[in-house]
Coordinates of C-alpha atoms in Angstrom, one line a residue:
X1 CA 41.7 73.9 -82.0
X2 CA 38.7 72.5 -80.1
X3 CA 35.8 74.9 -79.6
X4 CA 32.9 73.2 -77.9
X5 CA 29.4 74.6 -77.7
X6 CA 26.7 72.9 -75.9
X7 CA 23.0 73.3 -76.4
X8 CA 19.7 71.7 -75.6
X9 CA 19.4 72.4 -71.9
X10 CA 16.3 73.8 -70.3
X11 CA 13.5 73.2 -67.8
X12 CA 11.6 70.0 -67.8
X13 CA 9.3 68.1 -65.5
X14 CA 10.3 65.0 -63.8
X15 CA 9.9 62.0 -66.1
X16 CA 10.6 64.2 -69.1
X17 CA 13.4 64.1 -71.6
X18 CA 16.0 66.3 -73.2
X19 CA 18.6 65.9 -75.9
X20 CA 21.9 67.8 -75.4
X21 CA 24.2 68.6 -78.2
X22 CA 27.8 69.5 -78.3
X23 CA 29.3 70.9 -81.5
X24 CA 32.9 71.5 -82.1
X25 CA 33.4 74.7 -84.1
X26 CA 37.0 73.7 -84.6
X27 CA 36.0 70.4 -86.3
X28 CA 38.5 68.3 -84.5
X29 CA 36.5 66.1 -82.2
X30 CA 35.9 63.3 -84.7
X31 CA 39.1 61.7 -83.6
X32 CA 38.7 62.4 -79.8
X33 CA 37.1 60.6 -77.0
X34 CA 34.2 62.8 -75.8
X35 CA 32.6 63.0 -72.4
X36 CA 29.7 64.7 -70.7
X37 CA 30.0 65.9 -67.1
X38 CA 27.6 67.7 -64.8
X39 CA 27.9 70.1 -61.9
X40 CA 25.0 70.6 -59.5
X41 CA 25.0 73.7 -57.3
X42 CA 27.5 73.4 -54.5
X43 CA 28.9 70.1 -55.7
X44 CA 31.9 68.9 -57.7
X45 CA 31.7 68.3 -61.4
X46 CA 31.0 64.6 -62.0
X47 CA 31.3 62.3 -65.0
X48 CA 28.0 61.4 -66.7
X49 CA 28.9 59.6 -69.9
X50 CA 31.6 59.2 -72.5
X51 CA 32.3 57.7 -75.9
X52 CA 35.4 56.8 -77.8
X53 CA 36.0 58.4 -81.2
X54 CA 35.0 55.2 -83.0
X55 CA 31.9 54.9 -80.9
X56 CA 33.1 51.4 -80.1
X57 CA 33.1 52.0 -76.3
X58 CA 30.8 54.1 -74.2
X59 CA 30.6 54.4 -70.5
X60 CA 28.0 55.8 -68.0
X61 CA 27.8 56.8 -64.4
X62 CA 25.7 54.4 -62.4
X63 CA 23.2 57.1 -61.6
X64 CA 22.3 57.5 -65.3
X65 CA 22.6 54.0 -66.7
X66 CA 19.5 53.0 -68.6
X67 CA 18.2 56.6 -68.8
X68 CA 20.9 58.5 -70.7
X69 CA 22.5 57.6 -74.0
X70 CA 25.6 59.2 -75.5
X71 CA 26.1 59.2 -79.3
X72 CA 28.1 61.0 -81.9
X73 CA 28.0 62.1 -85.5
X74 CA 31.6 62.5 -86.5
X75 CA 30.7 63.9 -89.9
X76 CA 29.0 66.8 -88.1
X77 CA 31.6 67.0 -85.3
X78 CA 28.8 66.7 -82.8
X79 CA 28.1 64.6 -79.7
X80 CA 24.7 64.1 -78.2
X81 CA 23.4 63.1 -74.8
X82 CA 19.8 61.8 -74.9
X83 CA 18.3 61.9 -71.5
X84 CA 15.0 60.3 -70.6
X85 CA 13.2 59.6 -67.3
X86 CA 14.7 62.8 -65.9
X87 CA 14.8 63.2 -62.1
X88 CA 15.1 66.4 -60.0
X89 CA 18.6 65.1 -58.9
X90 CA 19.7 65.4 -62.6
X91 CA 19.5 69.2 -62.2
X92 CA 22.9 70.6 -63.0
X93 CA 25.0 72.4 -65.6
X94 CA 26.0 69.9 -68.2
X95 CA 29.4 70.2 -69.9
X96 CA 30.9 68.4 -72.8
X97 CA 34.6 67.7 -72.9
X98 CA 37.2 66.5 -75.4
X99 CA 40.0 64.1 -74.6
X100 CA 43.2 63.2 -76.5
X101 CA 42.9 62.0 -80.1
X102 CA 42.5 58.3 -80.9
X103 CA 41.9 57.1 -77.3
X104 CA 40.5 53.6 -76.9
X105 CA 38.9 54.0 -73.5
X106 CA 36.6 56.5 -71.8
X107 CA 38.1 58.5 -68.9
X108 CA 35.9 59.3 -65.9
X109 CA 37.9 62.1 -64.4
X110 CA 38.1 65.8 -65.4
X111 CA 41.9 65.6 -65.7
X112 CA 41.6 63.2 -68.6
X113 CA 39.9 65.9 -70.7
X114 CA 41.6 68.9 -72.0
X115 CA 38.9 71.0 -73.7
X116 CA 35.6 72.0 -72.2
X117 CA 32.5 73.8 -73.4
X118 CA 30.7 76.5 -71.4
X119 CA 28.0 74.3 -70.2
X120 CA 24.2 74.2 -70.7
X121 CA 21.8 74.2 -67.7
X122 CA 19.3 71.5 -67.1
X123 CA 16.6 71.9 -64.5
X124 CA 14.2 69.1 -63.6
X125 CA 11.2 70.1 -61.6
X126 CA 9.4 67.7 -59.3

């Protein structure tokens, strides 16, 4: 059973960096496509980045391309989101999500993921 726990969020000044982690206590995500989504106050939850279980394919929202990087360590059942050049508009609660096993593409919609973490807040001050 997938049990996702995010960490690494916090308060950072604009231009700063953070590294989010998502660990699966159930130790099953090594075979799953993983995604990061974010939800700003009063807005819908949006796709940020995703990576297939082999790390062969990754995908990013246009708003974060060149600034965010998703990676994974399957031996540790953990996925990471390295964020640099943070902007105030990156302020949101960040969620990791797990998709079906052995997928070969990265989904960009919530319905393509069936397990979610509780989220970790990121606040970027100007």
